[in-house]
Short mmCIF file of C-alpha atoms and ligand atoms in Angstrom, two decimals:
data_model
loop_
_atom_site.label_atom_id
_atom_site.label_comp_id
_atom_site.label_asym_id
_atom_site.label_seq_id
_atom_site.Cartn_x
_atom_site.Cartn_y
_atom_site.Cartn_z
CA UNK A 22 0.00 0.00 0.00
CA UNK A 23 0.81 4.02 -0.56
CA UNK A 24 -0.08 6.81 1.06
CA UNK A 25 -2.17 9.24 -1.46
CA UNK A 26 -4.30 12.61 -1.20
CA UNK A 27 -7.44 12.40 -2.08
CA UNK A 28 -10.85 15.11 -1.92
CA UNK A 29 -14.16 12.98 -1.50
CA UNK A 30 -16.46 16.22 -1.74
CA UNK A 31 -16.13 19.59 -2.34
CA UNK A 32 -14.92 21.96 0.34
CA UNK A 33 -12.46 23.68 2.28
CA UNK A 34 -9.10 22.32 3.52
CA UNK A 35 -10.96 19.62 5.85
CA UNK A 36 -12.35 17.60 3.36
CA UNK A 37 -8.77 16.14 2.29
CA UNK A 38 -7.31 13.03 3.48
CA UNK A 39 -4.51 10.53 3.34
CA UNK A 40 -5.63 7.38 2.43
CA UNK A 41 -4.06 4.05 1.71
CA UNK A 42 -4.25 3.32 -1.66
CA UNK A 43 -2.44 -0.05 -3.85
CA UNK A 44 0.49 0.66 -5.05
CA UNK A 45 0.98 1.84 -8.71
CA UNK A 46 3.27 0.44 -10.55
CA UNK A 47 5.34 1.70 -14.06
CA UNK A 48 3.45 -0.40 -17.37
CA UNK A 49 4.61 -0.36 -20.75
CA UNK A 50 5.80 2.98 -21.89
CA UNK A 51 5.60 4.99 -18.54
CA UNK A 52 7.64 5.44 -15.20
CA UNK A 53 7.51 5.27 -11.27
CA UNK A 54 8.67 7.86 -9.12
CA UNK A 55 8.98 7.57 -5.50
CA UNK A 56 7.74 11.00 -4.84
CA UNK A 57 9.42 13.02 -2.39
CA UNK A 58 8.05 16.76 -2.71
CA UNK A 59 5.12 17.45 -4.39
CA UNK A 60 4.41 21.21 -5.01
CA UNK A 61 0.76 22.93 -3.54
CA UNK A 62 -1.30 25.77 -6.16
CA UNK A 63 -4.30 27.89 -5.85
CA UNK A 64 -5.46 25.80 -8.84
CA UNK A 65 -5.57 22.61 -6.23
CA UNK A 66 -7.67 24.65 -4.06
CA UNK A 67 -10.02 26.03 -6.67
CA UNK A 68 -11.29 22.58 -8.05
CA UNK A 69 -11.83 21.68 -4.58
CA UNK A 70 -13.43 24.42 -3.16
CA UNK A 71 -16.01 25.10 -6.46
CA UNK A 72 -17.87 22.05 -8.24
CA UNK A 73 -18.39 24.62 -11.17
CA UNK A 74 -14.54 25.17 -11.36
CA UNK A 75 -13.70 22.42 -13.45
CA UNK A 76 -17.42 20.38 -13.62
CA UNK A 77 -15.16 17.52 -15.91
CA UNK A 78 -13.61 16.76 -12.00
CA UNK A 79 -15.03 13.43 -10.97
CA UNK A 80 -15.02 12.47 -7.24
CA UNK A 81 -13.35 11.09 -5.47
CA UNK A 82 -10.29 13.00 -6.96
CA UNK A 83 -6.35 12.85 -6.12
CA UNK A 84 -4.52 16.28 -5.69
CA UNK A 85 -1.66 18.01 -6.86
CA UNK A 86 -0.44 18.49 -10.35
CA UNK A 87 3.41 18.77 -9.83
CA UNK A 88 6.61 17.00 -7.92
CA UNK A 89 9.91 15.91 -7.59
CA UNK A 90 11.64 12.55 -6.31
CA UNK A 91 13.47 9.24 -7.66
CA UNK A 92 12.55 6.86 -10.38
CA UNK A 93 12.64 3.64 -9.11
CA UNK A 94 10.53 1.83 -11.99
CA UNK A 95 10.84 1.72 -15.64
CA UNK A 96 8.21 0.36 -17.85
CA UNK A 97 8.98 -1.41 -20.79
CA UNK A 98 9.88 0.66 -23.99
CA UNK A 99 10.93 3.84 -22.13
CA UNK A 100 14.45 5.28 -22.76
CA UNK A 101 16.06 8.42 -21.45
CA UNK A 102 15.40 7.31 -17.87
CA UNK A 103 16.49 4.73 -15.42
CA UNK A 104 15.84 3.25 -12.26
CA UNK A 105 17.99 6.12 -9.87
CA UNK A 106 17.06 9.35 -11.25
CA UNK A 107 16.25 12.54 -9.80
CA UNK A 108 13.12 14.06 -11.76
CA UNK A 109 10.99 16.22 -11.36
CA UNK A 110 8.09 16.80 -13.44
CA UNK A 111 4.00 16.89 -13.84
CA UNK A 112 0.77 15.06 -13.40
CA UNK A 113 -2.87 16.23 -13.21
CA UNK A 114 -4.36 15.56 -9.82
CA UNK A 115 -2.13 12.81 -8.09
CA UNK A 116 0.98 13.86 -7.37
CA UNK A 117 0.76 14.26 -3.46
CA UNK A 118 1.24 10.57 -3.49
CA UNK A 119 4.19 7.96 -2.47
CA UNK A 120 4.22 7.29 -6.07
CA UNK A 121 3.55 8.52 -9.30
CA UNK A 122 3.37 6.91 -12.89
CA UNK A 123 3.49 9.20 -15.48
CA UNK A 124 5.13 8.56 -18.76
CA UNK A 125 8.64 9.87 -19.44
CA UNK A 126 7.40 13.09 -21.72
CA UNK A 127 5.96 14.46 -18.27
CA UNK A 128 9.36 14.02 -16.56
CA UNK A 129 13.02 16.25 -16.71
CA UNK A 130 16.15 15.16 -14.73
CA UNK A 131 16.56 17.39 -11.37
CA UNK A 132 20.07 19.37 -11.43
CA UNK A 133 22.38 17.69 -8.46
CA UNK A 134 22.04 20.94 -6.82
CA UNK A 135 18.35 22.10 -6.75
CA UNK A 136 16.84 20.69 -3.47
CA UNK A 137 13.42 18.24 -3.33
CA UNK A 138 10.94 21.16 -2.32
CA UNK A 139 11.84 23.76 -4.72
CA UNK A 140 12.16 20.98 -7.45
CA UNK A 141 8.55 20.31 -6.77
CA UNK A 142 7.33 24.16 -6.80
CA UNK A 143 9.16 24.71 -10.27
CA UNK A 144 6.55 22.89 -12.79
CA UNK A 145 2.96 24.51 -12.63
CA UNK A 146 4.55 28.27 -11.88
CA UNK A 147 7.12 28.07 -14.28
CA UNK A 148 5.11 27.18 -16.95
CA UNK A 149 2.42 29.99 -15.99
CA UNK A 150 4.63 32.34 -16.03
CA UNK A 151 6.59 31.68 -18.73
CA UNK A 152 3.73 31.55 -21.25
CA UNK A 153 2.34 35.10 -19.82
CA UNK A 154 5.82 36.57 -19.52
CA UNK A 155 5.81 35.96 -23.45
CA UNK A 156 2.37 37.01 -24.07
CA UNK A 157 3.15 40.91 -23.53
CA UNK A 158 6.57 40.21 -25.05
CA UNK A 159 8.82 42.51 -22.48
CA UNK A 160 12.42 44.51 -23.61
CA UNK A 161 14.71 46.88 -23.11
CA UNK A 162 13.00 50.61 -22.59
CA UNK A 163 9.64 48.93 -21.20
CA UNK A 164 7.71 49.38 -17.72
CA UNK A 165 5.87 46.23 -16.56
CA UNK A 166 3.79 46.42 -14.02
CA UNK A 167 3.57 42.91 -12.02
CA UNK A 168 0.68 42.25 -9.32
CA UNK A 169 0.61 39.50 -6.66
CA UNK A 170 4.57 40.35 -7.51
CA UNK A 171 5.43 37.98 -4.48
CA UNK A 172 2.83 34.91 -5.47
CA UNK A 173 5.18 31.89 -7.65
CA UNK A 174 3.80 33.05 -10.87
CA UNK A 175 4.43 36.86 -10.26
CA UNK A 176 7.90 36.18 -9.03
CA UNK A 177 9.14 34.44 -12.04
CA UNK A 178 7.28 36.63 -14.31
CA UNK A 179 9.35 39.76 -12.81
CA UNK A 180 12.59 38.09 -13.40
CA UNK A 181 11.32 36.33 -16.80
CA UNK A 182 10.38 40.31 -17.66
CA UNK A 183 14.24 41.60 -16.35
CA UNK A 184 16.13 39.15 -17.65
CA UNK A 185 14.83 40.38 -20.69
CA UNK A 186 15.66 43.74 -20.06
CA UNK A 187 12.36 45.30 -18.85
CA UNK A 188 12.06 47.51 -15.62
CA UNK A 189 9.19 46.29 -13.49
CA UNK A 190 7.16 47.13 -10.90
CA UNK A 191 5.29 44.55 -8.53
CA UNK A 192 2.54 45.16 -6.20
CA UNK A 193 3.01 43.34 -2.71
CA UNK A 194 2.51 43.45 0.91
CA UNK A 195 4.56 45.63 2.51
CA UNK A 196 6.77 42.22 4.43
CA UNK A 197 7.48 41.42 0.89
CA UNK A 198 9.05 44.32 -0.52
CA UNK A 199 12.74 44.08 0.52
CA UNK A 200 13.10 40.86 -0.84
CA UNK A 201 11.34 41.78 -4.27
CA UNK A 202 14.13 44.65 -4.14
CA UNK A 203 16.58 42.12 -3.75
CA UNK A 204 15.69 40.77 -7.23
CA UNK A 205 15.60 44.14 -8.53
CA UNK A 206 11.88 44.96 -8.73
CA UNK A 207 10.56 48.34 -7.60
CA UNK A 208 7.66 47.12 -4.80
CA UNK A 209 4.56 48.71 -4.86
CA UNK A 210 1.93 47.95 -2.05
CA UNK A 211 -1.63 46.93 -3.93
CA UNK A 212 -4.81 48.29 -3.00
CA UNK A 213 -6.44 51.92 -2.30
CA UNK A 214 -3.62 54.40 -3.71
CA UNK A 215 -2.45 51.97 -6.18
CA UNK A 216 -2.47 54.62 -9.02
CA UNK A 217 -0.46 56.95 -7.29
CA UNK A 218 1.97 54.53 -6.05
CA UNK A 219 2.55 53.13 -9.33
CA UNK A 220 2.45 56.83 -10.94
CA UNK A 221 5.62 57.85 -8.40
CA UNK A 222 7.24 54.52 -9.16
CA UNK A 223 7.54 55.07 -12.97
CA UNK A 224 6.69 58.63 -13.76
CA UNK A 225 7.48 57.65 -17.56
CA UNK A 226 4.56 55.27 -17.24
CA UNK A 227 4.27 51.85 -17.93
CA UNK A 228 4.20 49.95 -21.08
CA UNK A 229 3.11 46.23 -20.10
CA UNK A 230 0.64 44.51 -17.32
CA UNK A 231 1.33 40.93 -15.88
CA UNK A 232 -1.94 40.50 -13.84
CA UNK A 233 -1.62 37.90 -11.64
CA UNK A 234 -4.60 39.15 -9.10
CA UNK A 235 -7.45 40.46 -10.77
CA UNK A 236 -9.45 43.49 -11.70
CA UNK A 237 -7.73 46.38 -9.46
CA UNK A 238 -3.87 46.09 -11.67
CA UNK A 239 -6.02 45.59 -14.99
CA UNK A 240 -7.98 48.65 -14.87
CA UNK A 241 -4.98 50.67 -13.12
CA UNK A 242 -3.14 49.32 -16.98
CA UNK A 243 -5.89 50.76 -19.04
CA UNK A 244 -6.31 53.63 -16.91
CA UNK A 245 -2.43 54.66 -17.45
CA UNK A 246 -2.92 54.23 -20.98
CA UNK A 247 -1.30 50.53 -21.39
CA UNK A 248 -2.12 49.02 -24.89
CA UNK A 249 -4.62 46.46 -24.04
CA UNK A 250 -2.75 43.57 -26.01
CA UNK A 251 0.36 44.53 -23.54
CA UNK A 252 -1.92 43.73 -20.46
CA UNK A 253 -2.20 39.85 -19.39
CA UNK A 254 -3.97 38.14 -16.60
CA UNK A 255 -4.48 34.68 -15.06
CA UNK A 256 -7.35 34.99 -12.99
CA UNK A 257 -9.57 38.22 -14.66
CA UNK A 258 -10.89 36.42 -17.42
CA UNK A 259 -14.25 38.87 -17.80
CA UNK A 260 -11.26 41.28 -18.75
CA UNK A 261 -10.91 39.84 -22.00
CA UNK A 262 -14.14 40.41 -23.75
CA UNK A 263 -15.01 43.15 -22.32
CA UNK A 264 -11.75 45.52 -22.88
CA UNK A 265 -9.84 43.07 -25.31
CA UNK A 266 -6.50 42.56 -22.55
CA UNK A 267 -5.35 38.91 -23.26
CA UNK A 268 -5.72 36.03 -20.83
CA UNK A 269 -2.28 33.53 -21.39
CA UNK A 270 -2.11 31.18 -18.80
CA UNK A 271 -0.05 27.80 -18.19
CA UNK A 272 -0.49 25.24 -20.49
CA UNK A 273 1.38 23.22 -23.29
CA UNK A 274 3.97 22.10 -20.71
CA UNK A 275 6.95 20.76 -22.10
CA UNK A 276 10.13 18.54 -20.46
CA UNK A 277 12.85 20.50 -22.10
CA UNK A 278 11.12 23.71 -20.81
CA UNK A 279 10.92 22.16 -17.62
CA UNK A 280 14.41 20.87 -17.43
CA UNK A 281 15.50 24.49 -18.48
CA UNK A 282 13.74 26.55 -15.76
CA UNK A 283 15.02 23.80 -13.33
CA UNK A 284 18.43 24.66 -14.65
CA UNK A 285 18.01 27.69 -14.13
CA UNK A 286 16.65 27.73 -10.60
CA UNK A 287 19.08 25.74 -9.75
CA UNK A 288 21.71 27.67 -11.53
CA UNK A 289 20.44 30.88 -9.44
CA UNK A 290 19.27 32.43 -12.39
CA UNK A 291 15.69 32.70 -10.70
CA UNK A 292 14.92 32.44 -7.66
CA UNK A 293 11.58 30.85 -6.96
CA UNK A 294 11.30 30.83 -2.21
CA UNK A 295 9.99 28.09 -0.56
CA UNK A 296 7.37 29.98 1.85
CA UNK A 297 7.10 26.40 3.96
CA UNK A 298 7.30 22.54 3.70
CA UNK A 299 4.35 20.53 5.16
CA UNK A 300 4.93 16.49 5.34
CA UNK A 301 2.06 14.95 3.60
CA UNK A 302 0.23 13.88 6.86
CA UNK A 303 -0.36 18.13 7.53
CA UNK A 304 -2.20 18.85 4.01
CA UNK A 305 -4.96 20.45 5.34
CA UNK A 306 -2.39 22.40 7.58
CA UNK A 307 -0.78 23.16 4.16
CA UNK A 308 -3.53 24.12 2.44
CA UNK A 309 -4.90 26.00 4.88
CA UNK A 310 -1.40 28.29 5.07
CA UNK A 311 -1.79 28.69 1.25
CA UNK A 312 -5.49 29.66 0.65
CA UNK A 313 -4.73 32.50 3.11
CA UNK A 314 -2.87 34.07 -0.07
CA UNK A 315 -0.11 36.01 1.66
CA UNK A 316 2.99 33.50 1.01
CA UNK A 317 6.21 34.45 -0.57
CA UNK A 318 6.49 32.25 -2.93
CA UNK A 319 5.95 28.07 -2.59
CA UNK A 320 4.20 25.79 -0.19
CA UNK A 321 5.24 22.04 -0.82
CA UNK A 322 4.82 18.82 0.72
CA UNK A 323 7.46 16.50 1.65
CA UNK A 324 6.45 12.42 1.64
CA UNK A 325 9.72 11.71 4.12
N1 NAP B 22 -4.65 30.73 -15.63
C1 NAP B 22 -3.61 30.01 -15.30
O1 NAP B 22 -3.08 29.26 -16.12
C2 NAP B 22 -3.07 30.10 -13.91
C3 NAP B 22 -1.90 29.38 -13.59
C4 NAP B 22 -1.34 29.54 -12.31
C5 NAP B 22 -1.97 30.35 -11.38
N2 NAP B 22 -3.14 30.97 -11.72
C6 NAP B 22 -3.80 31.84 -10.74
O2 NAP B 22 -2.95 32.96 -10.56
C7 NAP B 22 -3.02 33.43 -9.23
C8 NAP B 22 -1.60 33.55 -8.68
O3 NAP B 22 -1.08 32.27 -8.45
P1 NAP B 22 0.24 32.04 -7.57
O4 NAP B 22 0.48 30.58 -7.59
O5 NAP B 22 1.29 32.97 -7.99
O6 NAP B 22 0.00 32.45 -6.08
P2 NAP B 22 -1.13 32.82 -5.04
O7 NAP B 22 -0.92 31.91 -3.96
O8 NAP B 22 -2.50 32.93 -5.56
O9 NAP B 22 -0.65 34.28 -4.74
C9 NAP B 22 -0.03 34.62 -3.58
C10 NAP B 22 0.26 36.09 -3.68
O10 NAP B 22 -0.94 36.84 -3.93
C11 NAP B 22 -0.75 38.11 -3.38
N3 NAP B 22 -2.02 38.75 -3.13
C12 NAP B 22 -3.01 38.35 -2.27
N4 NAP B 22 -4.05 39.21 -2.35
C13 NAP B 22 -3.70 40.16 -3.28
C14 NAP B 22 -4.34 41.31 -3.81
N5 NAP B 22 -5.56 41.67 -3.41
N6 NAP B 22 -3.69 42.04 -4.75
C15 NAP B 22 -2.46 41.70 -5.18
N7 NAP B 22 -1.80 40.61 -4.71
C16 NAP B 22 -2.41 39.86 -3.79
C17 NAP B 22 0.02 37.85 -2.11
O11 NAP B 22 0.85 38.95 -1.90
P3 NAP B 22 1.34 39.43 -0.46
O12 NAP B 22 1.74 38.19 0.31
O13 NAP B 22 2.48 40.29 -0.82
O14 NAP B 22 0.16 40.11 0.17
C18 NAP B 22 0.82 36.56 -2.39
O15 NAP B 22 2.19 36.80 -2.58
C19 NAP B 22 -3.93 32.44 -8.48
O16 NAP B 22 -5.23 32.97 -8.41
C20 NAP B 22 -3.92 31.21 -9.37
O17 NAP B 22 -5.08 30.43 -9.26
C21 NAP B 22 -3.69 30.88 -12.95
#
């Protein structure tokens, strides 16, 4: 037997579990991991919380769409990985499990020196962020303003948008802000004021919007006069018809992007913070710390 996640009914933190479950094993063409960190998102919560999030979700339902640990079973007709290696990679609802099975196109190797949680927090952020990031297209001699600056997404988004030579801006709680200056972003606190914060911050204005946390840094874009094609956002999808801003999101995951932004975490070339590590008995404990939304960065689960 395994130990696995799993939601029975929709609901807050309380209605997850760890059950037993039989162990899965690797068949032809796919692989076993021993998971050891799996990574938590607001996406997790969402399903969970809302039937009418994603109605397709049948019950009872595993959790957790990204992770990290050791293969330790190789189906037949796989090649590229073997019994031994360090991987991290993806899986739609079931990787806060002892194992998962996945086949190899969902897996990169881990770089030696990138640790088990941040491995696990890499996959579903990285992605996300990658694929807005590129949506508003950021250079040299442009202003992007960032919100939830200090969320996973928003954090690689403002170093996706200055490594490619953009100034940004990102709107966080005020406990946040020194350490988004230590990346190089210019912190703004959201909320009331907003406008006039971000008007001090870049008094040249601003040319591009990563929105990361709804209406309040989508209308602030259009109200400073930001092109609406230049103004992206995850989570304000009424946005899009109704003032033509775009709405890029994760998705068309890849393992050689994966194993690159793993590289480069683990290179130090971004910097995504583990906020805290849960072991998989303290889910709901987990969960709980992420849907109160203040976090720096990742909370992950740890199987040992
Ligand atoms: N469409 C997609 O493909 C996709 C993919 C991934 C995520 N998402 C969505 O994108 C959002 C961000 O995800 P995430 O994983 O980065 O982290 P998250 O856990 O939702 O965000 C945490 C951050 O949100 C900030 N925050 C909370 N309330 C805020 C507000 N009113 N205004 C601005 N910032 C606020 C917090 O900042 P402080 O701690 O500084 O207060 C915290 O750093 C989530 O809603 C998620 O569901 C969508």
């Amino acid at each position: 037997m395994s130990r696995a996640v799993q939601f029975s009914r929709h609901g807050g933190p309380e209605v997850l579990d760890v059950v037993e479950v039989d162990e899965p094993h690797a068949g032809t063409g796919t692989v076993r991991v021993r998971v050891r960190a799996a990574g938590l998102n607001a996406f997790d919560f969402k399903v969970r919380q809302d039937a009418s999030y994603l109605p397709s979700k049948k019950l009872p339902s595993g959790q957790g769409q990204e992770f990290a640990g050791v293969v330790n079973e190789v189906g037949d007709g796989v090649e590229g990985f073997a019994v031994g290696d360090e991987v991290l990679g993806w899986v739609s609802f079931a990787a806060q499990a002892d194992y998962v099975v996945v086949p190899p196109s969902q897996l990169a190797p881990k770089p030696a020196g990138l640790d088990w949680a941040t491995a696990a927090g890499i996959g579903l952020v990285g992605n996300t962020a990658r694929r807005a990031t590129d949506a508003v297209s950021p250079g040299p001699g442009d202003t992007v303003l960032v919100s939830a600056a200090a969320g996973g997404v928003g954090l690689l988004e403002c170093q996706l948008a200055i490594r490619a030579g953009a100034t940004v801006i990102g709107t966080a709680s005020e406990a946040n802000h020194e350490f988004l200056r230590s990346l190089g972003v210019i912190p703004v606190t959201y909320g009331p004021g907003l406008a006039d914060r971000v008007r001090a911050a870049a008094p040249e204005g601003i040319t591009a919007v990563l929105d990361n946390a709804g209406e309040e840094t989508v209308l602030l874009g259009l109200e400073l006069g930001v092109d609406p094609k230049r103004i992206n956002t995850i989570v304000y999808h009424a946005g899009v018809d109704e003032y033509g801003i775009q709405a890029v999101g994760g998705g068309k995951k890849n393992s050689a992007e994966l194993a690159e932004l793993a590289r480069l975490v683990a290179d130090g070339d971004l910097v995504l913070p583990v906020a805290a590590t849960y072991p998989l008995g303290e889910v709901r404990e987990a969960y709980t710390r992420l849907e109160s939304r203040h976090l720096l960065g990742k909370i992950v689960l740890l199987t040992d």
